[in-house]
């Protein structure tokens, strides 16, 4: 049995990603372009206010565990855990997940949850092993999961995230033993040395320990590492090592985007591929707002632009600010469109998909020296 002294969750109460795709019906179809963009924009505003994570001593623990597989340790010493029930099952078989990352991690470990939040949006933004998760019962939204639906699933373990589920921890615990994770490393204490990719790996290993799938977790990490090495080799052979890239997320706002920063998952992936992510400075959320004007003085930058809309919307339609025509990357043909199911806040398998997509998109574009 796992044990943990009663912990006090340090996340803020009441943070809600209300605009972030809160459909409760699996049958509801994808929203129209404007509604999707508006939902994404609302999510941005709320996300920035709710992403204050972890405690100051977490960096050393994460760095240590990303170097080599380690045996399972007490949850009391695990920096990724925000709050947990005092007693947990040794081999849970019926797990409910309240966040996409945990559904992805379970699937990667060969486990099918008995309930998950927002299943209709998982294929849109994560998409890993959709077939396994296609028939998992809907237990409500990630912001407001249904306690009745969770209880009906008869779980023996519930996995949630502190920034959203701390206010209902007691209610969840009355249904089944519960573990809430912190969603990322502490910016103030960790700086750029620990990325959200490192954190996602730590959470995967912890879930592997909670479910008795430690070896499976190590195998997933090995697969991800091999994928990173393969992509890095392709880029090096093409002479693209060290290239400066930006991973921009469309938000549905007029000429305003998220640029993933030096402590984001995108930064961890770029570093693994031998690339130089711009902007390199870390931020609390791992993102920073930018406009096309911020790109004007970046002559060697290649921009990878992640869509927030349905497939098929041309890149030119998205880059509609008149300033874009003067951006060096745009005029040189070094802006690549990435379709929307490459989510920057997923687990290791999402990071592998990001690496593969980053590599393919970059190789489809001219190198800075060739486009002059």
Short mmCIF file of C-alpha atoms in Angstrom, two decimals:
data_model
loop_
_atom_site.label_atom_id
_atom_site.label_comp_id
_atom_site.label_asym_id
_atom_site.label_seq_id
_atom_site.Cartn_x
_atom_site.Cartn_y
_atom_site.Cartn_z
CA UNK A 1 0.00 0.00 0.00
CA UNK A 2 1.11 3.57 -0.74
CA UNK A 3 0.96 5.96 2.18
CA UNK A 4 1.12 9.74 2.35
CA UNK A 5 0.55 12.13 5.23
CA UNK A 6 -2.35 14.50 4.72
CA UNK A 7 -1.14 17.15 2.28
CA UNK A 8 -2.38 20.65 1.72
CA UNK A 9 -2.93 21.43 -1.95
CA UNK A 10 -1.29 24.70 -2.93
CA UNK A 11 -3.29 25.39 -6.06
CA UNK A 12 -5.85 28.16 -6.27
CA UNK A 13 -9.51 27.38 -5.84
CA UNK A 14 -12.03 28.00 -8.52
CA UNK A 15 -9.77 28.15 -11.58
CA UNK A 16 -11.86 27.04 -14.52
CA UNK A 17 -10.87 26.45 -18.11
CA UNK A 18 -14.43 27.29 -19.01
CA UNK A 19 -13.75 28.06 -22.62
CA UNK A 20 -11.51 25.12 -23.24
CA UNK A 21 -13.76 22.81 -25.14
CA UNK A 22 -16.27 21.90 -22.41
CA UNK A 23 -18.65 19.74 -24.41
CA UNK A 24 -20.17 16.97 -22.29
CA UNK A 25 -21.70 14.88 -25.07
CA UNK A 26 -19.51 12.48 -26.98
CA UNK A 27 -21.84 12.84 -29.96
CA UNK A 28 -21.56 16.63 -30.28
CA UNK A 29 -19.73 17.65 -33.46
CA UNK A 30 -16.72 19.96 -33.75
CA UNK A 31 -17.60 23.61 -33.33
CA UNK A 32 -17.56 26.17 -36.13
CA UNK A 33 -14.24 28.00 -36.65
CA UNK A 34 -15.23 31.13 -34.75
CA UNK A 35 -16.57 29.23 -31.77
CA UNK A 36 -13.43 27.09 -31.53
CA UNK A 37 -11.19 30.14 -31.71
CA UNK A 38 -13.27 31.99 -29.11
CA UNK A 39 -13.11 28.97 -26.82
CA UNK A 40 -9.37 28.78 -27.22
CA UNK A 41 -8.98 32.48 -26.48
CA UNK A 42 -10.99 32.19 -23.27
CA UNK A 43 -8.86 29.22 -22.24
CA UNK A 44 -5.72 31.31 -22.68
CA UNK A 45 -6.90 33.99 -20.29
CA UNK A 46 -7.94 31.51 -17.62
CA UNK A 47 -4.91 29.27 -18.06
CA UNK A 48 -2.52 32.14 -17.36
CA UNK A 49 -4.21 32.82 -14.04
CA UNK A 50 -4.16 29.24 -12.83
CA UNK A 51 -0.70 27.93 -13.64
CA UNK A 52 1.16 28.62 -10.38
CA UNK A 53 2.70 25.27 -9.61
CA UNK A 54 4.77 23.18 -7.23
CA UNK A 55 7.23 24.04 -4.48
CA UNK A 56 10.76 25.40 -4.71
CA UNK A 57 12.69 22.19 -4.10
CA UNK A 58 11.20 20.25 -7.01
CA UNK A 59 13.89 20.91 -9.64
CA UNK A 60 16.50 18.56 -8.14
CA UNK A 61 14.05 15.71 -7.85
CA UNK A 62 12.87 16.03 -11.43
CA UNK A 63 16.38 16.35 -12.84
CA UNK A 64 17.47 13.26 -10.94
CA UNK A 65 14.62 11.15 -12.25
CA UNK A 66 15.03 12.23 -15.86
CA UNK A 67 18.58 10.91 -16.02
CA UNK A 68 17.82 7.23 -15.43
CA UNK A 69 14.90 5.05 -14.35
CA UNK A 70 14.56 4.80 -10.59
CA UNK A 71 12.53 2.60 -8.30
CA UNK A 72 9.26 3.85 -6.86
CA UNK A 73 9.50 6.18 -3.89
CA UNK A 74 7.01 7.42 -1.34
CA UNK A 75 4.45 9.88 -2.65
CA UNK A 76 5.38 12.09 0.29
CA UNK A 77 8.74 12.65 -1.43
CA UNK A 78 7.28 13.04 -4.91
CA UNK A 79 7.32 16.68 -6.08
CA UNK A 80 4.73 16.06 -8.80
CA UNK A 81 2.04 15.02 -6.30
CA UNK A 82 -0.12 17.80 -4.91
CA UNK A 83 -2.50 15.82 -2.72
CA UNK A 84 -3.25 12.14 -2.13
CA UNK A 85 -5.37 9.84 -0.04
CA UNK A 86 -3.55 8.29 2.95
CA UNK A 87 -4.04 4.76 1.60
CA UNK A 88 -3.98 3.73 -2.05
CA UNK A 89 -4.56 0.36 -3.76
CA UNK A 90 -1.42 -1.51 -4.76
CA UNK A 91 -2.78 -2.64 -8.14
CA UNK A 92 -5.79 -0.49 -9.08
CA UNK A 93 -7.86 -1.93 -11.92
CA UNK A 94 -10.63 0.66 -12.27
CA UNK A 95 -9.18 4.14 -12.73
CA UNK A 96 -11.01 7.38 -13.47
CA UNK A 97 -8.97 10.23 -15.00
CA UNK A 98 -9.94 13.89 -14.84
CA UNK A 99 -7.27 15.23 -17.21
CA UNK A 100 -6.17 14.38 -20.77
CA UNK A 101 -2.52 13.78 -19.81
CA UNK A 102 -3.49 11.00 -17.42
CA UNK A 103 -5.69 9.29 -20.01
CA UNK A 104 -2.75 9.41 -22.43
CA UNK A 105 -0.37 8.02 -19.82
CA UNK A 106 -2.68 5.15 -18.90
CA UNK A 107 -3.11 4.27 -22.57
CA UNK A 108 0.67 4.31 -23.02
CA UNK A 109 0.93 1.85 -20.10
CA UNK A 110 -1.68 -0.43 -21.65
CA UNK A 111 -4.49 0.52 -19.24
CA UNK A 112 -8.00 1.57 -20.23
CA UNK A 113 -9.66 3.91 -17.71
CA UNK A 114 -13.22 3.22 -16.61
CA UNK A 115 -14.13 6.90 -16.88
CA UNK A 116 -12.56 10.09 -18.25
CA UNK A 117 -13.37 13.78 -18.49
CA UNK A 118 -14.11 15.48 -21.82
CA UNK A 119 -13.64 12.35 -23.96
CA UNK A 120 -15.09 14.14 -27.01
CA UNK A 121 -12.13 16.54 -27.03
CA UNK A 122 -9.36 14.02 -26.42
CA UNK A 123 -9.10 13.06 -30.12
CA UNK A 124 -9.04 16.74 -31.08
CA UNK A 125 -6.18 17.82 -28.82
CA UNK A 126 -4.29 14.64 -27.85
CA UNK A 127 -5.31 11.81 -30.13
CA UNK A 128 -2.97 9.13 -28.76
CA UNK A 129 -4.53 5.63 -28.88
CA UNK A 130 -8.01 6.93 -29.67
CA UNK A 131 -9.25 3.41 -30.35
CA UNK A 132 -8.58 2.33 -26.77
CA UNK A 133 -10.33 5.37 -25.31
CA UNK A 134 -13.21 5.69 -27.77
CA UNK A 135 -15.74 3.87 -25.59
CA UNK A 136 -14.61 5.07 -22.16
CA UNK A 137 -17.60 6.53 -20.26
CA UNK A 138 -17.89 10.31 -20.06
CA UNK A 139 -17.77 11.55 -16.47
CA UNK A 140 -18.22 15.27 -17.25
CA UNK A 141 -15.79 18.06 -18.01
CA UNK A 142 -12.27 18.54 -16.70
CA UNK A 143 -13.39 21.71 -14.91
CA UNK A 144 -16.59 20.25 -13.45
CA UNK A 145 -16.54 16.46 -13.38
CA UNK A 146 -19.77 14.79 -12.34
CA UNK A 147 -19.44 13.14 -8.95
CA UNK A 148 -22.45 10.98 -9.75
CA UNK A 149 -20.88 9.74 -12.98
CA UNK A 150 -17.59 9.07 -11.24
CA UNK A 151 -19.31 7.06 -8.53
CA UNK A 152 -21.25 5.09 -11.16
CA UNK A 153 -17.92 4.03 -12.72
CA UNK A 154 -17.00 2.33 -9.40
CA UNK A 155 -13.33 3.33 -9.50
CA UNK A 156 -10.69 2.09 -7.14
CA UNK A 157 -8.44 5.09 -7.99
CA UNK A 158 -9.09 8.63 -9.23
CA UNK A 159 -6.38 10.77 -10.87
CA UNK A 160 -6.84 14.54 -11.04
CA UNK A 161 -4.90 17.79 -11.08
CA UNK A 162 -4.63 20.12 -8.12
CA UNK A 163 -5.23 23.38 -9.95
CA UNK A 164 -8.76 22.26 -10.83
CA UNK A 165 -9.75 19.49 -8.48
CA UNK A 166 -8.41 20.52 -5.08
CA UNK A 167 -11.78 22.05 -4.12
CA UNK A 168 -13.52 18.68 -4.62
CA UNK A 169 -10.75 16.46 -3.26
CA UNK A 170 -12.75 15.45 -0.18
CA UNK A 171 -15.76 14.56 -2.31
CA UNK A 172 -13.61 12.53 -4.71
CA UNK A 173 -11.91 10.74 -1.83
CA UNK A 174 -15.29 9.67 -0.48
CA UNK A 175 -15.83 7.83 -3.77
CA UNK A 176 -12.36 6.27 -4.10
CA UNK A 177 -8.72 6.87 -3.16
CA UNK A 178 -7.53 9.94 -5.07
CA UNK A 179 -4.22 11.39 -6.25
CA UNK A 180 -3.95 14.97 -7.50
CA UNK A 181 -0.86 16.03 -9.45
CA UNK A 182 0.78 19.39 -9.77
CA UNK A 183 0.68 20.24 -13.44
CA UNK A 184 4.19 21.56 -13.90
CA UNK A 185 7.45 22.60 -12.19
CA UNK A 186 7.75 25.78 -10.17
CA UNK A 187 9.01 28.58 -12.43
CA UNK A 188 10.50 30.70 -9.66
CA UNK A 189 12.50 27.88 -8.14
CA UNK A 190 13.32 25.82 -11.22
CA UNK A 191 13.81 28.41 -13.94
CA UNK A 192 14.57 27.05 -17.39
CA UNK A 193 16.51 24.01 -16.16
CA UNK A 194 13.37 21.90 -15.72
CA UNK A 195 10.85 21.83 -18.54
CA UNK A 196 7.26 20.66 -18.65
CA UNK A 197 8.57 17.71 -20.66
CA UNK A 198 10.66 16.65 -17.64
CA UNK A 199 7.59 17.03 -15.47
CA UNK A 200 5.42 14.97 -17.81
CA UNK A 201 7.96 12.16 -17.62
CA UNK A 202 7.92 12.32 -13.85
CA UNK A 203 4.12 12.04 -13.81
CA UNK A 204 4.26 9.05 -16.18
CA UNK A 205 6.72 7.27 -13.91
CA UNK A 206 4.55 8.02 -10.89
CA UNK A 207 1.46 6.61 -12.59
CA UNK A 208 3.55 3.58 -13.55
CA UNK A 209 4.36 3.09 -9.86
CA UNK A 210 0.77 3.64 -8.75
CA UNK A 211 -0.48 0.99 -11.19
CA UNK A 212 2.34 -1.54 -10.85
CA UNK A 213 3.46 -0.79 -14.42
CA UNK A 214 6.97 0.51 -13.68
CA UNK A 215 8.58 -1.51 -16.45
CA UNK A 216 5.97 -0.36 -18.94
CA UNK A 217 6.69 3.24 -17.97
CA UNK A 218 10.40 2.69 -18.52
CA UNK A 219 9.60 1.16 -21.92
CA UNK A 220 7.54 4.21 -22.88
CA UNK A 221 10.39 6.51 -21.90
CA UNK A 222 12.81 4.41 -23.94
CA UNK A 223 10.50 4.63 -26.95
CA UNK A 224 10.22 8.39 -26.59
CA UNK A 225 13.98 8.74 -26.20
CA UNK A 226 14.62 6.62 -29.29
CA UNK A 227 12.15 8.74 -31.24
CA UNK A 228 13.88 11.93 -30.16
CA UNK A 229 17.26 10.49 -31.21
CA UNK A 230 15.89 9.43 -34.60
CA UNK A 231 14.45 12.89 -35.28
CA UNK A 232 17.60 14.62 -34.07
CA UNK A 233 19.68 12.52 -36.47
CA UNK A 234 17.42 13.41 -39.40
CA UNK A 235 17.76 17.10 -38.65
CA UNK A 236 21.52 16.85 -38.19
CA UNK A 237 21.96 15.02 -41.51
CA UNK A 238 19.91 17.76 -43.19
CA UNK A 239 22.16 20.44 -41.72
CA UNK A 240 19.40 21.85 -39.52
CA UNK A 241 21.01 21.32 -36.12
CA UNK A 242 21.05 24.53 -34.06
CA UNK A 243 18.33 26.18 -36.14
CA UNK A 244 16.24 28.76 -34.32
CA UNK A 245 12.54 27.86 -34.27
CA UNK A 246 9.37 29.20 -32.70
CA UNK A 247 6.42 26.98 -31.75
CA UNK A 248 3.42 29.32 -31.99
CA UNK A 249 -0.11 28.37 -30.94
CA UNK A 250 -3.04 30.04 -32.67
CA UNK A 251 -5.47 31.48 -30.12
CA UNK A 252 -8.32 32.97 -32.12
CA UNK A 253 -7.16 36.47 -31.10
CA UNK A 254 -6.31 39.18 -33.66
CA UNK A 255 -2.57 38.83 -34.37
CA UNK A 256 -1.83 37.43 -30.92
CA UNK A 257 -0.34 34.01 -30.28
CA UNK A 258 1.22 31.84 -27.63
CA UNK A 259 4.96 31.35 -28.12
CA UNK A 260 6.13 28.37 -26.08
CA UNK A 261 9.10 29.43 -23.97
CA UNK A 262 12.28 27.96 -22.52
CA UNK A 263 10.65 25.82 -19.81
CA UNK A 264 7.81 24.42 -21.93
CA UNK A 265 7.38 20.94 -23.35
CA UNK A 266 8.19 22.42 -26.76
CA UNK A 267 11.51 23.68 -25.37
CA UNK A 268 12.35 20.24 -23.99
CA UNK A 269 11.54 18.67 -27.34
CA UNK A 270 13.50 21.27 -29.31
CA UNK A 271 16.53 20.78 -27.06
CA UNK A 272 16.35 17.00 -27.57
CA UNK A 273 16.31 17.56 -31.34
CA UNK A 274 19.28 19.93 -31.29
CA UNK A 275 17.20 23.01 -32.06
CA UNK A 276 17.17 26.46 -30.50
CA UNK A 277 13.68 27.44 -29.34
CA UNK A 278 12.71 31.11 -29.35
CA UNK A 279 11.95 32.76 -26.96
CA UNK A 280 14.46 31.04 -24.70
CA UNK A 281 13.49 32.84 -21.50
CA UNK A 282 11.34 30.74 -19.14
CA UNK A 283 7.92 31.95 -18.04
CA UNK A 284 5.59 30.78 -15.30
CA UNK A 285 3.16 29.16 -17.73
CA UNK A 286 5.76 28.06 -20.28
CA UNK A 287 4.18 30.42 -22.80
CA UNK A 288 4.35 34.07 -23.73
CA UNK A 289 2.06 36.25 -25.82
CA UNK A 290 3.64 37.46 -29.07
CA UNK A 291 2.46 39.28 -32.19
CA UNK A 292 3.78 39.32 -35.73
CA UNK A 293 5.65 42.51 -34.86
CA UNK A 294 7.81 40.53 -32.42
CA UNK A 295 9.05 38.43 -35.35
CA UNK A 296 10.21 41.32 -37.54
CA UNK A 297 13.77 41.35 -36.19
CA UNK A 298 14.25 37.58 -36.36
CA UNK A 299 15.84 37.03 -39.79
CA UNK A 300 16.86 33.41 -39.14
CA UNK A 301 13.76 32.27 -37.27
CA UNK A 302 11.60 29.43 -38.61
CA UNK A 303 8.01 29.53 -37.37
CA UNK A 304 5.96 26.40 -36.72
CA UNK A 305 2.35 27.60 -36.42
CA UNK A 306 -0.06 25.32 -34.56
CA UNK A 307 -3.65 25.61 -35.73
CA UNK A 308 -6.62 25.91 -33.37
CA UNK A 309 -9.21 25.30 -36.07
CA UNK A 310 -10.55 22.50 -38.20
CA UNK A 311 -8.13 21.05 -40.76
CA UNK A 312 -8.11 22.64 -44.16
CA UNK A 313 -8.01 26.32 -43.19
CA UNK A 314 -5.15 27.82 -45.26
CA UNK A 315 -2.16 29.31 -43.48
CA UNK A 316 -2.62 32.57 -45.37
CA UNK A 317 -6.08 32.92 -43.83
CA UNK A 318 -4.60 32.64 -40.36
CA UNK A 319 -1.73 35.08 -40.94
CA UNK A 320 -4.07 37.93 -41.83
CA UNK A 321 -2.29 40.81 -40.08
CA UNK A 322 -0.71 43.19 -42.63
CA UNK A 323 2.52 43.02 -40.61
CA UNK A 324 3.01 39.33 -41.46
CA UNK A 325 4.06 40.18 -45.03
CA UNK A 326 7.15 41.88 -43.59
CA UNK A 327 8.12 39.05 -41.24
CA UNK A 328 11.35 37.49 -42.59
CA UNK A 329 10.16 33.93 -41.94
CA UNK A 330 6.94 34.57 -43.90
CA UNK A 331 8.59 36.25 -46.89
CA UNK A 332 11.22 33.48 -47.04
CA UNK A 333 8.67 30.65 -46.91
CA UNK A 334 9.75 29.48 -43.44
CA UNK A 335 6.34 29.40 -41.73
CA UNK A 336 4.92 25.89 -41.49
CA UNK A 337 1.35 24.96 -40.51
CA UNK A 338 0.87 22.31 -37.83
CA UNK A 339 -2.61 20.84 -37.41
CA UNK A 340 -4.24 21.19 -34.04
CA UNK A 341 -3.92 17.81 -32.31
CA UNK A 342 -0.33 18.57 -31.29
CA UNK A 343 -1.06 19.65 -27.73
CA UNK A 344 1.70 21.38 -25.78
CA UNK A 345 0.54 20.18 -22.35
CA UNK A 346 0.32 16.42 -22.84
CA UNK A 347 2.43 13.53 -21.65
CA UNK A 348 5.54 11.88 -23.14
CA UNK A 349 3.67 10.33 -26.07
CA UNK A 350 2.33 13.76 -27.00
CA UNK A 351 5.90 15.03 -26.78
CA UNK A 352 7.01 12.31 -29.20
CA UNK A 353 4.29 13.31 -31.62
CA UNK A 354 5.42 16.91 -31.25
CA UNK A 355 9.01 15.90 -32.02
CA UNK A 356 7.99 13.95 -35.11
CA UNK A 357 5.80 16.81 -36.33
CA UNK A 358 8.42 19.43 -35.55
CA UNK A 359 10.95 17.45 -37.56
CA UNK A 360 8.68 16.78 -40.55
CA UNK A 361 7.46 20.36 -40.73
CA UNK A 362 10.93 21.82 -40.40
CA UNK A 363 12.34 19.56 -43.12
CA UNK A 364 9.51 20.62 -45.45
CA UNK A 365 10.66 24.22 -45.20
CA UNK A 366 13.77 25.90 -46.54
CA UNK A 367 16.70 26.33 -44.20
CA UNK A 368 17.52 29.96 -43.36
CA UNK A 369 20.72 29.92 -45.45
CA UNK A 370 18.90 28.45 -48.46
CA UNK A 371 16.04 30.96 -48.35
CA UNK A 372 18.19 34.08 -48.55
#
